[in-house]
Structures are given as C-alpha cells and as structure tokens.
mmCIF file of C-alpha atoms in Angstrom:
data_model
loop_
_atom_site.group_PDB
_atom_site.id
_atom_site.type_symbol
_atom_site.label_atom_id
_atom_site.label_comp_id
_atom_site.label_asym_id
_atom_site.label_seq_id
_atom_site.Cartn_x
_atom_site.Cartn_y
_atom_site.Cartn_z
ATOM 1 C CA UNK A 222 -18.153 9.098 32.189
ATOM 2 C CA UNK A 223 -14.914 7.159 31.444
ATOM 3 C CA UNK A 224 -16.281 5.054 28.513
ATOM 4 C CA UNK A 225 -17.384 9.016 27.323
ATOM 5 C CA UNK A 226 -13.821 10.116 26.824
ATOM 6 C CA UNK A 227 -12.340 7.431 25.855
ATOM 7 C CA UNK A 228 -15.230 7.403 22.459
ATOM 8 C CA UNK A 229 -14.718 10.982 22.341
ATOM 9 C CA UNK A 230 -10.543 10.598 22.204
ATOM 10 C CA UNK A 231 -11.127 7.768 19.665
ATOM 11 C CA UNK A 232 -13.143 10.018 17.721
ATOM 12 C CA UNK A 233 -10.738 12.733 17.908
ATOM 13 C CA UNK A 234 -8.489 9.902 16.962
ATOM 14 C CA UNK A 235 -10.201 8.534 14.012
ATOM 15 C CA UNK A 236 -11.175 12.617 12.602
ATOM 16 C CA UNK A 237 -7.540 13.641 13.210
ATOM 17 C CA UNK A 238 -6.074 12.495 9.869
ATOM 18 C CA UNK A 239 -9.367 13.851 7.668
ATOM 19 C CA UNK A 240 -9.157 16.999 9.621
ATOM 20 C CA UNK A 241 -5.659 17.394 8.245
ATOM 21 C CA UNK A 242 -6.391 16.537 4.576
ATOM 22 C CA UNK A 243 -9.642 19.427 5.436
ATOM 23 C CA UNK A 244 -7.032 22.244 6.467
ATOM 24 C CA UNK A 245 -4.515 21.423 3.379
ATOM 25 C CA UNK A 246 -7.050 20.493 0.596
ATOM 26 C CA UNK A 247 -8.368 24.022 0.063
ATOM 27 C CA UNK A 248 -7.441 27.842 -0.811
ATOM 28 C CA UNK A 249 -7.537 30.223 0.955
ATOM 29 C CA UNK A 250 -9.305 28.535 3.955
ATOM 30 C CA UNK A 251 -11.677 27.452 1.433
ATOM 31 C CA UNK A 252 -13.080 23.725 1.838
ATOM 32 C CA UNK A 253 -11.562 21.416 -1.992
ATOM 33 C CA UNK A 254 -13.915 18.299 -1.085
ATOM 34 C CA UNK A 255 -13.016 16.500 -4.392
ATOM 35 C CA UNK A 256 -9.464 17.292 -4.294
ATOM 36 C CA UNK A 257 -9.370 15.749 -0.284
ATOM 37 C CA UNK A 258 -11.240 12.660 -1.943
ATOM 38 C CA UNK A 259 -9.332 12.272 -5.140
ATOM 39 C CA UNK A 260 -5.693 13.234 -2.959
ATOM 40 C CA UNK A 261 -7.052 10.067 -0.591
ATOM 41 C CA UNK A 262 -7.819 7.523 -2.748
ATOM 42 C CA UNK A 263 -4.495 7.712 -5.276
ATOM 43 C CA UNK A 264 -1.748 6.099 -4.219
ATOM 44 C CA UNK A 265 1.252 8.214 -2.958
ATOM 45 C CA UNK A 266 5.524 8.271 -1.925
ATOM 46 C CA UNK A 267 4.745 8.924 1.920
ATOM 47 C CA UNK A 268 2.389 8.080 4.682
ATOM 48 C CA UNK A 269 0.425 11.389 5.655
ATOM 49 C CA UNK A 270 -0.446 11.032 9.405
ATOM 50 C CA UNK A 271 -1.629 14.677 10.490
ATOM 51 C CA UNK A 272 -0.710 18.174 10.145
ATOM 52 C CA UNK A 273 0.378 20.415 13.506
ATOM 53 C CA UNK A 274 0.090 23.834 13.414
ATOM 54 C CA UNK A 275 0.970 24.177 9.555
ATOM 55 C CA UNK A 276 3.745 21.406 9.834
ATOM 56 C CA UNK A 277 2.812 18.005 7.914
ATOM 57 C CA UNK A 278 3.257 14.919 10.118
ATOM 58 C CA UNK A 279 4.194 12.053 7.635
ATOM 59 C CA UNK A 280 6.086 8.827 7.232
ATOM 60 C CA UNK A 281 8.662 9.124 4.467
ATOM 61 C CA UNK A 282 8.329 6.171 2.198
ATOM 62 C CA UNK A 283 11.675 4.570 0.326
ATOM 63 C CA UNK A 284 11.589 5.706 -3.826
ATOM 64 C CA UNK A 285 13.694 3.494 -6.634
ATOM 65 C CA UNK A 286 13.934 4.924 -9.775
ATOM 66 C CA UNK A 287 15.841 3.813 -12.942
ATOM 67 C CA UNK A 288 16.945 6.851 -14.821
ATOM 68 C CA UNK A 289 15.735 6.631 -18.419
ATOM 69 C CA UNK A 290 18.974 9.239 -19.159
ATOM 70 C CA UNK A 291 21.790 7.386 -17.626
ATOM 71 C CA UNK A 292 20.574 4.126 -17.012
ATOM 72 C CA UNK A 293 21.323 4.697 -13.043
ATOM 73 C CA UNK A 294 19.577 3.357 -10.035
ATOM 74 C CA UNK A 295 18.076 6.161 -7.241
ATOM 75 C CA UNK A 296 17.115 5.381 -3.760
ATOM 76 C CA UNK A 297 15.394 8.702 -2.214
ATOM 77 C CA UNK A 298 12.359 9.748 -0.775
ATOM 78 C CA UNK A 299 9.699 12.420 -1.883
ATOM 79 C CA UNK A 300 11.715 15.366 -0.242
ATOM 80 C CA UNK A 301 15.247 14.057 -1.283
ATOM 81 C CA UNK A 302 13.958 13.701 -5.594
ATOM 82 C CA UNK A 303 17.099 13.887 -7.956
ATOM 83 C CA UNK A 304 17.807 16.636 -9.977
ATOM 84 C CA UNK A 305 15.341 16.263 -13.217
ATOM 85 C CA UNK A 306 12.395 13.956 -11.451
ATOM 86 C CA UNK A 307 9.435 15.680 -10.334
ATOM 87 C CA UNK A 308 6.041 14.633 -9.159
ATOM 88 C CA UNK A 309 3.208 15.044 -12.234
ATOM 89 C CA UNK A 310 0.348 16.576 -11.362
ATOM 90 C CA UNK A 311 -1.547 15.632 -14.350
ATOM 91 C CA UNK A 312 -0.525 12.097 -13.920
ATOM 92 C CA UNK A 313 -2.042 11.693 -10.080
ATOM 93 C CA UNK A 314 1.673 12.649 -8.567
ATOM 94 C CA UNK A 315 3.194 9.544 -10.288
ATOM 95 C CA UNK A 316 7.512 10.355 -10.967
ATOM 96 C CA UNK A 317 8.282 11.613 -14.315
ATOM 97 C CA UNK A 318 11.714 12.391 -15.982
ATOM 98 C CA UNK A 319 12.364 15.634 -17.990
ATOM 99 C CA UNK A 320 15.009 13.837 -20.749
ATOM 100 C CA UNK A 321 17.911 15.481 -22.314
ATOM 101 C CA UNK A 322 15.937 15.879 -25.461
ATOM 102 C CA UNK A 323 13.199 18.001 -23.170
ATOM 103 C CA UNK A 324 10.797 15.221 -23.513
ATOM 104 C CA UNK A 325 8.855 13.769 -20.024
ATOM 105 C CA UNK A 326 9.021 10.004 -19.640
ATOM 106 C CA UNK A 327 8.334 7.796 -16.968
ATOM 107 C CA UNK A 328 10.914 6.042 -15.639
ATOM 108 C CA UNK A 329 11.184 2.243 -14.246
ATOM 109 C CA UNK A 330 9.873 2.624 -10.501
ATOM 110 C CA UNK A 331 10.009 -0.060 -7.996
ATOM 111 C CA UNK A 332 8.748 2.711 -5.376
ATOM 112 C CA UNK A 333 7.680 0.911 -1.829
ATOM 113 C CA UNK A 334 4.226 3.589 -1.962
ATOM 114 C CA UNK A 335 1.518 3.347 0.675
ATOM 115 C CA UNK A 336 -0.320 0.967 -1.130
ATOM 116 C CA UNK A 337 2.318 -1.298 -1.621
ATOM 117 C CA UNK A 338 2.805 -0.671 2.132
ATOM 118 C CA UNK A 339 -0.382 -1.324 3.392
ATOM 119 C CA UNK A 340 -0.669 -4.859 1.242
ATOM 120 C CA UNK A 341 2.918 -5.463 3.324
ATOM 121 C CA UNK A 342 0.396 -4.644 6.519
ATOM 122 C CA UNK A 343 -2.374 -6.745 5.507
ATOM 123 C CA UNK A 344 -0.063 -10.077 4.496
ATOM 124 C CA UNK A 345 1.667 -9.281 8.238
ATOM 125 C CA UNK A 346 -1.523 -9.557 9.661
ATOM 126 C CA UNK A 347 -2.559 -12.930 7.430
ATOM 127 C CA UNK A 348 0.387 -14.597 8.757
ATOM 128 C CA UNK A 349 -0.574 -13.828 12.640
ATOM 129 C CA UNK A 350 -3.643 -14.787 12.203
ATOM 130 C CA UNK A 351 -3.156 -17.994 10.560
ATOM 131 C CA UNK A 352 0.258 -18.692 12.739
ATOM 132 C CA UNK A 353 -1.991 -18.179 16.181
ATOM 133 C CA UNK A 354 -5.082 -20.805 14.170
ATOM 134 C CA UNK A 355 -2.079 -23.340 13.364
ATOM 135 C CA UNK A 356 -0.412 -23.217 16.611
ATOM 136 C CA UNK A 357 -3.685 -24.104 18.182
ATOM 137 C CA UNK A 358 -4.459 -27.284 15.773
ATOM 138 C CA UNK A 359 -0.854 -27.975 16.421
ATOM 139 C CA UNK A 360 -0.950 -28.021 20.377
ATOM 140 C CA UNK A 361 -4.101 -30.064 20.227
ATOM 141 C CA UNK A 362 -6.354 -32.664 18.680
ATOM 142 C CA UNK A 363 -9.218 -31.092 16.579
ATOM 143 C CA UNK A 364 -10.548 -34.624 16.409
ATOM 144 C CA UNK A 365 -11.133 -34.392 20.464
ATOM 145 C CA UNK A 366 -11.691 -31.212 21.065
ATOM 146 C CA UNK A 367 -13.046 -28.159 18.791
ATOM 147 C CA UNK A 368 -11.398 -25.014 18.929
ATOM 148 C CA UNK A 369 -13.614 -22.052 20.700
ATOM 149 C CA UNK A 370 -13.567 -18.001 20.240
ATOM 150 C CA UNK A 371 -11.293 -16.752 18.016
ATOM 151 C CA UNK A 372 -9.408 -20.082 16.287
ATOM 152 C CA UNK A 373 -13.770 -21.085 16.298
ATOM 153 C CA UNK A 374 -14.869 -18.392 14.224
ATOM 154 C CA UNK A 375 -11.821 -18.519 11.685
ATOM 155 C CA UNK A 376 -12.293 -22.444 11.221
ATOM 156 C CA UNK A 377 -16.004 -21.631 10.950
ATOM 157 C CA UNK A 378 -15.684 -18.979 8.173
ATOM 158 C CA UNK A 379 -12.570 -21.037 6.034
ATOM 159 C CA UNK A 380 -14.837 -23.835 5.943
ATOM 160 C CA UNK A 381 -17.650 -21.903 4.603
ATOM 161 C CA UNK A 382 -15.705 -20.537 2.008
ATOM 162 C CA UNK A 383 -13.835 -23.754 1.578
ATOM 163 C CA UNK A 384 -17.263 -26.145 1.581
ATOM 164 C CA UNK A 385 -19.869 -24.091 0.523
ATOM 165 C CA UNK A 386 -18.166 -21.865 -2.016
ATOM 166 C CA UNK A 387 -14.935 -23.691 -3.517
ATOM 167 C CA UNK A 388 -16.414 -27.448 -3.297
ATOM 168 C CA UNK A 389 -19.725 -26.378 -4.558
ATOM 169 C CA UNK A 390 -19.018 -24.818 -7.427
ATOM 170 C CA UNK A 391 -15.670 -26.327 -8.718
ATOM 171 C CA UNK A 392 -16.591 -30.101 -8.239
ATOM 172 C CA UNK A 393 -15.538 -33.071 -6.024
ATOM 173 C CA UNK A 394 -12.699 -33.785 -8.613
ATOM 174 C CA UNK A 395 -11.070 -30.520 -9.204
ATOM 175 C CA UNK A 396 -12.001 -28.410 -6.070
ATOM 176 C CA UNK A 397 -8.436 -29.481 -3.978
ATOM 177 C CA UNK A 398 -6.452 -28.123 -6.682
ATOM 178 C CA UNK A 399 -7.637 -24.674 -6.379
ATOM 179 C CA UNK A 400 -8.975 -24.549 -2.547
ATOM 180 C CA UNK A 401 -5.614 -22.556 -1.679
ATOM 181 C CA UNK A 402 -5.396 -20.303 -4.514
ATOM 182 C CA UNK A 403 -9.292 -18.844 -3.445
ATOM 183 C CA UNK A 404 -9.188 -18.993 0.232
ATOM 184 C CA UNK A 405 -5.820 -16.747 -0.143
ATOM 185 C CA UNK A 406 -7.771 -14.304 -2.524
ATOM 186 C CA UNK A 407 -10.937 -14.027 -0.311
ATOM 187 C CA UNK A 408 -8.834 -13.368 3.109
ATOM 188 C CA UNK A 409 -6.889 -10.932 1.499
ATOM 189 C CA UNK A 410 -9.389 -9.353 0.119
ATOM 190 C CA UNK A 411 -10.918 -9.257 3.213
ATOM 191 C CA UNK A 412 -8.227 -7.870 5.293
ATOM 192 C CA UNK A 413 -7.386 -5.229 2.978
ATOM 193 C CA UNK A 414 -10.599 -4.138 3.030
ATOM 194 C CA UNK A 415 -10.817 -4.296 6.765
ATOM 195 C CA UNK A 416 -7.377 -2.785 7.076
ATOM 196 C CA UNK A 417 -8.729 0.222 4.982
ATOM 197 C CA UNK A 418 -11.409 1.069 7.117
ATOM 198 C CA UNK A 419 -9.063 1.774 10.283
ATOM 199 C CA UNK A 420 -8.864 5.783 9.686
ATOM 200 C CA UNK A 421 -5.161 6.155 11.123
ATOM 201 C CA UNK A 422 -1.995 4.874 10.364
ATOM 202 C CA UNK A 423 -1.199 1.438 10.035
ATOM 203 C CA UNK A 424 -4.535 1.652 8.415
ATOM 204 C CA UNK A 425 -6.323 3.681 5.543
ATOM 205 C CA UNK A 426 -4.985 2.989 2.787
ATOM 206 C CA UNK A 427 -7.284 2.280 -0.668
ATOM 207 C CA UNK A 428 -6.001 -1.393 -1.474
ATOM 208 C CA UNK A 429 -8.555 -3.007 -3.443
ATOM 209 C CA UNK A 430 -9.739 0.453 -4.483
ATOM 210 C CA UNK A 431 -6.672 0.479 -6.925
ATOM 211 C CA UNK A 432 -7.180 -0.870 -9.834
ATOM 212 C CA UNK A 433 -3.791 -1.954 -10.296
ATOM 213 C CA UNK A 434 -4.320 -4.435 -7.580
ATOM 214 C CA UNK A 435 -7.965 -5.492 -8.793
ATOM 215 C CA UNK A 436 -6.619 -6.093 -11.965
ATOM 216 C CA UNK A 437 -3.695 -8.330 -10.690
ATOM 217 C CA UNK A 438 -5.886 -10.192 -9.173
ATOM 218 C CA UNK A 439 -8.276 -10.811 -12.093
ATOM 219 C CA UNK A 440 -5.668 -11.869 -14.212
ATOM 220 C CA UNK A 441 -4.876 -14.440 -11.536
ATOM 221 C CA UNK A 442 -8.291 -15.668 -11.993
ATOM 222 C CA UNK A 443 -8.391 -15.239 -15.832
ATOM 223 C CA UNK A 444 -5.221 -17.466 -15.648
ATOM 224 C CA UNK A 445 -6.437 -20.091 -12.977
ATOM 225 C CA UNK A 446 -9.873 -20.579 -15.393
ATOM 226 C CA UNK A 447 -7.883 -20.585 -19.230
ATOM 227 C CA UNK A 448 -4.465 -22.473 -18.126
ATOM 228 C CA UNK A 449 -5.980 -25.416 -16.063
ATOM 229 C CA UNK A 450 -9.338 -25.731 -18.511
ATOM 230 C CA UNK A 451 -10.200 -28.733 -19.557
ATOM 231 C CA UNK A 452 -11.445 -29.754 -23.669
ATOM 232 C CA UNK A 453 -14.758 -29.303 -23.010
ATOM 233 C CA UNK A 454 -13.961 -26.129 -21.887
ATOM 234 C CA UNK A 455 -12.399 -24.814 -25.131
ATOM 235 C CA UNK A 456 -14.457 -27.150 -27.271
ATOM 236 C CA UNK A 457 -17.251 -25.138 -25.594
ATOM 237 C CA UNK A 458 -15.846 -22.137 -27.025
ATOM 238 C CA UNK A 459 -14.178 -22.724 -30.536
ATOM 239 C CA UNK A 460 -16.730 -25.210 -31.623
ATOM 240 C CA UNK A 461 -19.732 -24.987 -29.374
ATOM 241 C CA UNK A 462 -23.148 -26.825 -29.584
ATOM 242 C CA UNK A 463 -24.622 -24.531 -32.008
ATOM 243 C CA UNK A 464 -26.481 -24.401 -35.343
ATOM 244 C CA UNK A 465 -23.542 -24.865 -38.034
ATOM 245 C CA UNK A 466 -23.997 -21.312 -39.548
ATOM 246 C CA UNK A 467 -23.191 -20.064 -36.518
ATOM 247 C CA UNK A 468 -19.961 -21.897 -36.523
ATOM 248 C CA UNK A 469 -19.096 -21.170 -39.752
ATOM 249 C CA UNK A 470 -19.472 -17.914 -39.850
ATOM 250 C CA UNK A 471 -18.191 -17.475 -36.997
ATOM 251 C CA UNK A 472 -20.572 -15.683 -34.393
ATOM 252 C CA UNK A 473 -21.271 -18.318 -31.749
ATOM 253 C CA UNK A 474 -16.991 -18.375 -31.299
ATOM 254 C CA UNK A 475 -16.472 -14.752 -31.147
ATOM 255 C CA UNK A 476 -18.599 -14.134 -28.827
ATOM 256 C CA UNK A 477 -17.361 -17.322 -26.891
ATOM 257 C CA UNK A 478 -13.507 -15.987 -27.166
ATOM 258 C CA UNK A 479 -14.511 -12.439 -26.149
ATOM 259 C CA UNK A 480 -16.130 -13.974 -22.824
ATOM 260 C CA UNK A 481 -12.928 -15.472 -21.734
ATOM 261 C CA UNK A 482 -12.284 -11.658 -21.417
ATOM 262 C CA UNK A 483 -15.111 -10.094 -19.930
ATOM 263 C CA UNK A 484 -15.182 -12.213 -16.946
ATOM 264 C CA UNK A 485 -12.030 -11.390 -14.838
ATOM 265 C CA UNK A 486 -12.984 -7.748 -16.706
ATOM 266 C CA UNK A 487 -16.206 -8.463 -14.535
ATOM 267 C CA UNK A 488 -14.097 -9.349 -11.742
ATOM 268 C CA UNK A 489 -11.917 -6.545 -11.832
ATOM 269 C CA UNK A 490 -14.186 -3.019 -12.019
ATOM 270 C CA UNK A 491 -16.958 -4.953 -9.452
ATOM 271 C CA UNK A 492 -14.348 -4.955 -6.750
ATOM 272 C CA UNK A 493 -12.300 -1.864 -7.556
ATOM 273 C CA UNK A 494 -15.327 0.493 -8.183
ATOM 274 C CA UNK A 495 -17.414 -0.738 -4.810
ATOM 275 C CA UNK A 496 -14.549 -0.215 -2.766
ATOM 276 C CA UNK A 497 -13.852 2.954 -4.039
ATOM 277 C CA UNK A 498 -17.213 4.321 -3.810
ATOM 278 C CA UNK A 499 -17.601 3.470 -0.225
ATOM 279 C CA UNK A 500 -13.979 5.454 0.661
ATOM 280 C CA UNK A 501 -15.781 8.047 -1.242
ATOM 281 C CA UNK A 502 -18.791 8.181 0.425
ATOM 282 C CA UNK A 503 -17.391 7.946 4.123
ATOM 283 C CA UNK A 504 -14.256 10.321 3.070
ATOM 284 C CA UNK A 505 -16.951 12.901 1.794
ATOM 285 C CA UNK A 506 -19.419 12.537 4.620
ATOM 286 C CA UNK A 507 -16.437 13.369 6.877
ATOM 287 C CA UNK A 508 -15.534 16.650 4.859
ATOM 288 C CA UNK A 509 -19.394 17.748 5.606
ATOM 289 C CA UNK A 510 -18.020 18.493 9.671
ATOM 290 C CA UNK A 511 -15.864 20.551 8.799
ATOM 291 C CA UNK A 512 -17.676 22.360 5.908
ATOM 292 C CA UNK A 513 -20.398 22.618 8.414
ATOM 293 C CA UNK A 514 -18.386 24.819 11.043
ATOM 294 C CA UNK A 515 -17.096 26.285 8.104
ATOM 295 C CA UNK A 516 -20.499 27.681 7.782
ATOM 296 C CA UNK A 517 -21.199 28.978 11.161
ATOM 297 C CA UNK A 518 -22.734 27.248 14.233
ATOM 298 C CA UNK A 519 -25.923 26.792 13.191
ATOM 299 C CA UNK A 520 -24.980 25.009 10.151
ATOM 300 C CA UNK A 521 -22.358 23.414 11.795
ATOM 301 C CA UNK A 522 -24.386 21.684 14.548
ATOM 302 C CA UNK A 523 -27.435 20.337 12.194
ATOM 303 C CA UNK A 524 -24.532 18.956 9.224
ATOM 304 C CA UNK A 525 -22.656 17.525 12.202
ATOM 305 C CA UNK A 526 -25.461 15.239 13.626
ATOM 306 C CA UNK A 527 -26.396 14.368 10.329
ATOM 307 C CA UNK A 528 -22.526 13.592 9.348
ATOM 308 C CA UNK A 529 -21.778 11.729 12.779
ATOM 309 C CA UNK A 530 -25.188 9.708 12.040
ATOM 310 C CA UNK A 531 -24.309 8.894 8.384
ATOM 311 C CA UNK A 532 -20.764 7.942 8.806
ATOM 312 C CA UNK A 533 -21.913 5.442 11.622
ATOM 313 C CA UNK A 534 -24.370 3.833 9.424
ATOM 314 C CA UNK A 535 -21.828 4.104 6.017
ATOM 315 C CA UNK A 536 -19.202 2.629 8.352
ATOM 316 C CA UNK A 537 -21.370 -0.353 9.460
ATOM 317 C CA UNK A 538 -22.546 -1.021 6.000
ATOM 318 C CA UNK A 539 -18.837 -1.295 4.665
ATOM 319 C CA UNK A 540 -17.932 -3.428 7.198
ATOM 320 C CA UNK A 541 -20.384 -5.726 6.010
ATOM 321 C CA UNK A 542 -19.902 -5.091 1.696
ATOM 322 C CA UNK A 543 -15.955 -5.728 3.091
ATOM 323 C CA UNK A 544 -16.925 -9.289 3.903
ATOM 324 C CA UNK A 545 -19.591 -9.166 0.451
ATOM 325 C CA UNK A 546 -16.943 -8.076 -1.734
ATOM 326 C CA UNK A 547 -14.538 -10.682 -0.761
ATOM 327 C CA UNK A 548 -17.034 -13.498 -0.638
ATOM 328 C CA UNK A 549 -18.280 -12.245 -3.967
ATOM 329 C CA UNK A 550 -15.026 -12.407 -5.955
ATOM 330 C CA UNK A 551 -14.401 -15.721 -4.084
ATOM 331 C CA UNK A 552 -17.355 -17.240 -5.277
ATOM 332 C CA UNK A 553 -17.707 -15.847 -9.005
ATOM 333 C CA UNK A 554 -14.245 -16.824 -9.536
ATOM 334 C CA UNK A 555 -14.455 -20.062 -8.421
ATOM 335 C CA UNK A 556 -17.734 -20.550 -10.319
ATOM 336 C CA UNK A 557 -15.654 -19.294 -13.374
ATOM 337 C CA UNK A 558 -13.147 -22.582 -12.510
ATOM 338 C CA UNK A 559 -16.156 -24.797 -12.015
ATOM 339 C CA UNK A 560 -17.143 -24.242 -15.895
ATOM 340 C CA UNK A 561 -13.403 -24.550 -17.286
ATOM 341 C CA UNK A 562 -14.070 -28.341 -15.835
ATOM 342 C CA UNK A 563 -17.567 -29.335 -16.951
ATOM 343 C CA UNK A 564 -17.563 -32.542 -17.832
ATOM 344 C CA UNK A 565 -18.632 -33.694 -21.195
ATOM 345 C CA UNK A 566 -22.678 -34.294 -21.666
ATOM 346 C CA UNK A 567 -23.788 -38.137 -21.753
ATOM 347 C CA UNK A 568 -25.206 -38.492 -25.264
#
C-alpha cells in the first residue's frame, strides 16, 4: 500500500505541471492542445512550475537587452519589461522593440531563457558525474582493481563510444585528436535529452529540440570535418576521380562542394526533429486525460487507460531513442571525420 501512494504522488507529481499548461492553454474552459504543445516546446523568459487556484507558479528568469534606440543595456525580467519592449506573439514570444520611427526590431538579447537554463543544468550534472568517475580512478588503481556499479557502467559506456565508435571510424592515426570533442557531444546530448524527460522543474525543458542548439552543434561538426581535413579530402572534392567532362564542366565538384553542406544539415534536422516529435507525442498524449474528463466519465475513464498506457510505453521508448539519438550523432559525425582523413589510394 505504501509503494501505491508514493507512484500515485509521483504521478500527481509528474501530471502537475501539464495539468497547469491544460487549465491556461484554452478559452473558455475549452481544451487548445496545439497551443499547450507549441507554448511547451518554444523556448521562454521564465520557468513555469504550476498554476494554484488561477495564480501562475513560476521562476522568473534574468532578461538583457540592448536597446536598438539608445544604445542602453536592460537587466529585467518578463514582468518588470521596459517601457517600448513587448513580447511578439507572431515571433514565438521572442522581445521586440517598437523604434522611434514606429518600426519593430529586435534588439541584441543575451536573455538567460529556460533553455539556456536547462543546458546550465545538464553541464552541472556532466561535471558531477565525471568529478564522482575521476575521484574514483584517482583514489585507486584501475590497473588492480576495476571500478563496479555506477563508475562500472560509465567506464563501460565511454569506452564504447570511445573504441567502438570514435577509433573505428576515424582511424588509429587521427582518432586521439578528436576522442574529446565527440565523447563531450554524445554525453551532452545524452543528458539533455535525459534531463528533458524529467516532467518538473529542474527538468523539462526542449534542449536538443531547439534548433538553435542542433544547429550549433552541427556547425561544430561541419567545422571539426572541413578545418582539420586532410588533401585527399579536398582533392576528393575539387578534383575527384571522375571522367574529365565531369570535371570540366563542373558537375562531379558541385555536387562534391554542396555535400560539405548537407551533412551537418543531416546532422542538424535528424536530432532536432526526433526530439521534438517525441515531446510532442508524450506532451499530447498527456492533454488526452484531461480532454477525456473534459468529456464526461465515461470518456474520461476509457481515454485515461489508454493515455496512462501510451505515455508509459512513449516514455520507455524515448528513454531509449535518448541514448539512439546521441549515439547516432556521435557516430555519423565521427564517420564524417573518418573521411576528411582517408588516406590516399596505393596506385
């Protein structure tokens, strides 16, 4: 009976925060499922915890703006805006200036917003994790004695990423060089996607389904491959082995060129639009509870079990595309390395 109330009050728990976003998202008591979906996944100034009889429970996040009008610095939050900001509604609540002229431009903002927030959260919990692993292998002799349980299971999975990804694909010469770059990417990928599956505060927040963030890290990639490539690389792509015609016209280079650009593109919309989706999915699957009692009892009961079943499964299955997704971008981008260091064919 114990274990029963404690899963129901983490349940209550984990629905408290949707159950909020339910009772604010619509009109007139009226259930806006796209609107809860859409107002979760953007970004935002503050940290919406729960709403209590009509009053919103959140955490107010620090806002620095540049004025585009006289050049001055703000520090504010989202209830304390200067005179002539205001949040645009057409431009998913991002700040916006009304100028002198009447004009609406978008001023310089180095905002501290929930995503930027939660990243803070996930490299805080990176630098536990690691500090507790290297304490261990400090305070004993790996040589002697293997680590067990927790310090086990994180040397396990950095050397799979480390051997069987990073070695593998980038080479015996070349792999050392970019070992730290890609086992940084994958474990942060990882616990931002982890992070964002914990449905309360300090957890929630849609990370690496921003493509602001997916994109930075592309570029990273796109940088890593193009920067540190080898000749053969770019012979490979201005002057490849190719029927002359195709050189000289030039197809076989185009096409070439325009791949350096499609694969952190690749990169990018793989990770942000998977993520994304499954925050989607689980937010909307949520939403069906309380459109069910909406509805009456009777619908309310059947679209409950049938919720509470799919969000367990959904829930399981990103835990698992969490890990996917991370090991996935891991591996393609160090396959991506691997080719900007082929080595040139034997004639």
């Amino acid at each position: 009976m114990k274990q029963i109330k404690t899963f129901i009050l983490l349940l209550v728990l984990a629905l408290a925060p949707w159950h909020a976003m339910a009772a604010n998202g619509g009109k007139q008591g009226t259930l806006d499922i796209p609107e809860i979906v859409l107002e979760h996944l953007a970004d935002s100034y503050e940290w919406h915890i729960a709403t209590y009889q009509g009053k919103n429970l959140s955490i107010p996040l620090p806002i620095i703006i540049r004025s585009g009008a006289t050049g001055e610095w703000h520090f504010c939050t989202a209830s304390t805006l200067p005179k002539g900001f205001y949040f645009d509604a057409a431009h998913h609540g991002k700040i916006y200036e009304k100028m002198p002229g009447g004009t609406s431009e978008r001023p310089i903002d180095l905002s501290i917003t929930k995503d930027v927030l939660q990243i803070w959260i996930a490299v805080a919990v990176m630098l536990v994790v690691f500090g507790c692993c290297a304490r261990w292998y400090r305070r004993h002799d790996e040589l002697a004695e293997a680590p067990k349980g927790f310090v086990g299971a994180m040397e396990l999975m950095v050397m799979t990423i480390h051997d069987d990804v990073v070695k593998s694909s980038i080479g015996e010469a070349q792999y050392r060089r970019f070992a730290p770059y890609l086992l940084t990417v994958f474990f942060f990928i990882l616990t931002c996607n982890l992070v964002g599956l914990v449905p309360f505060f300090p957890g929630g927040a849609n990370v690496t389904g921003n493509i602001n963030i997916t994109l930075f890290l592309a570029v990273c990639t796109m940088i890593a491959i193009n920067l540190f490539g080898n000749k053969e690389y770019w012979k490979d792509i201005f002057w490849p082995e190719v029927p002359m015609f195709l050189k000289v016209i030039p197809l076989m280079p185009v096409i070439e060129l325009f791949g350096v650009f499609t694969k952190p593109f690749a990169l990018m919309i793989r990770l942000f639009a998977n993520m994304m989706a499954g925050h989607a999915v689980i937010l909307s699957f949520t939403c069906v509870i309380f459109l069910g009692w909406s509805l009456g009892v009777g619908f309310g009961i059947g679209l409950n079990l049938f919720s509470a079943v799919m969000l367990l499964f959904m829930n399981c299955l990103e835990l698992l595309v969490a890990f996917v997704q991370a090991y996935v971008f891991t591996l393609l981008s160090a396959v991506f390395i691997g080719l900007a260091h082929k080595e040139p064919e034997a004639e």
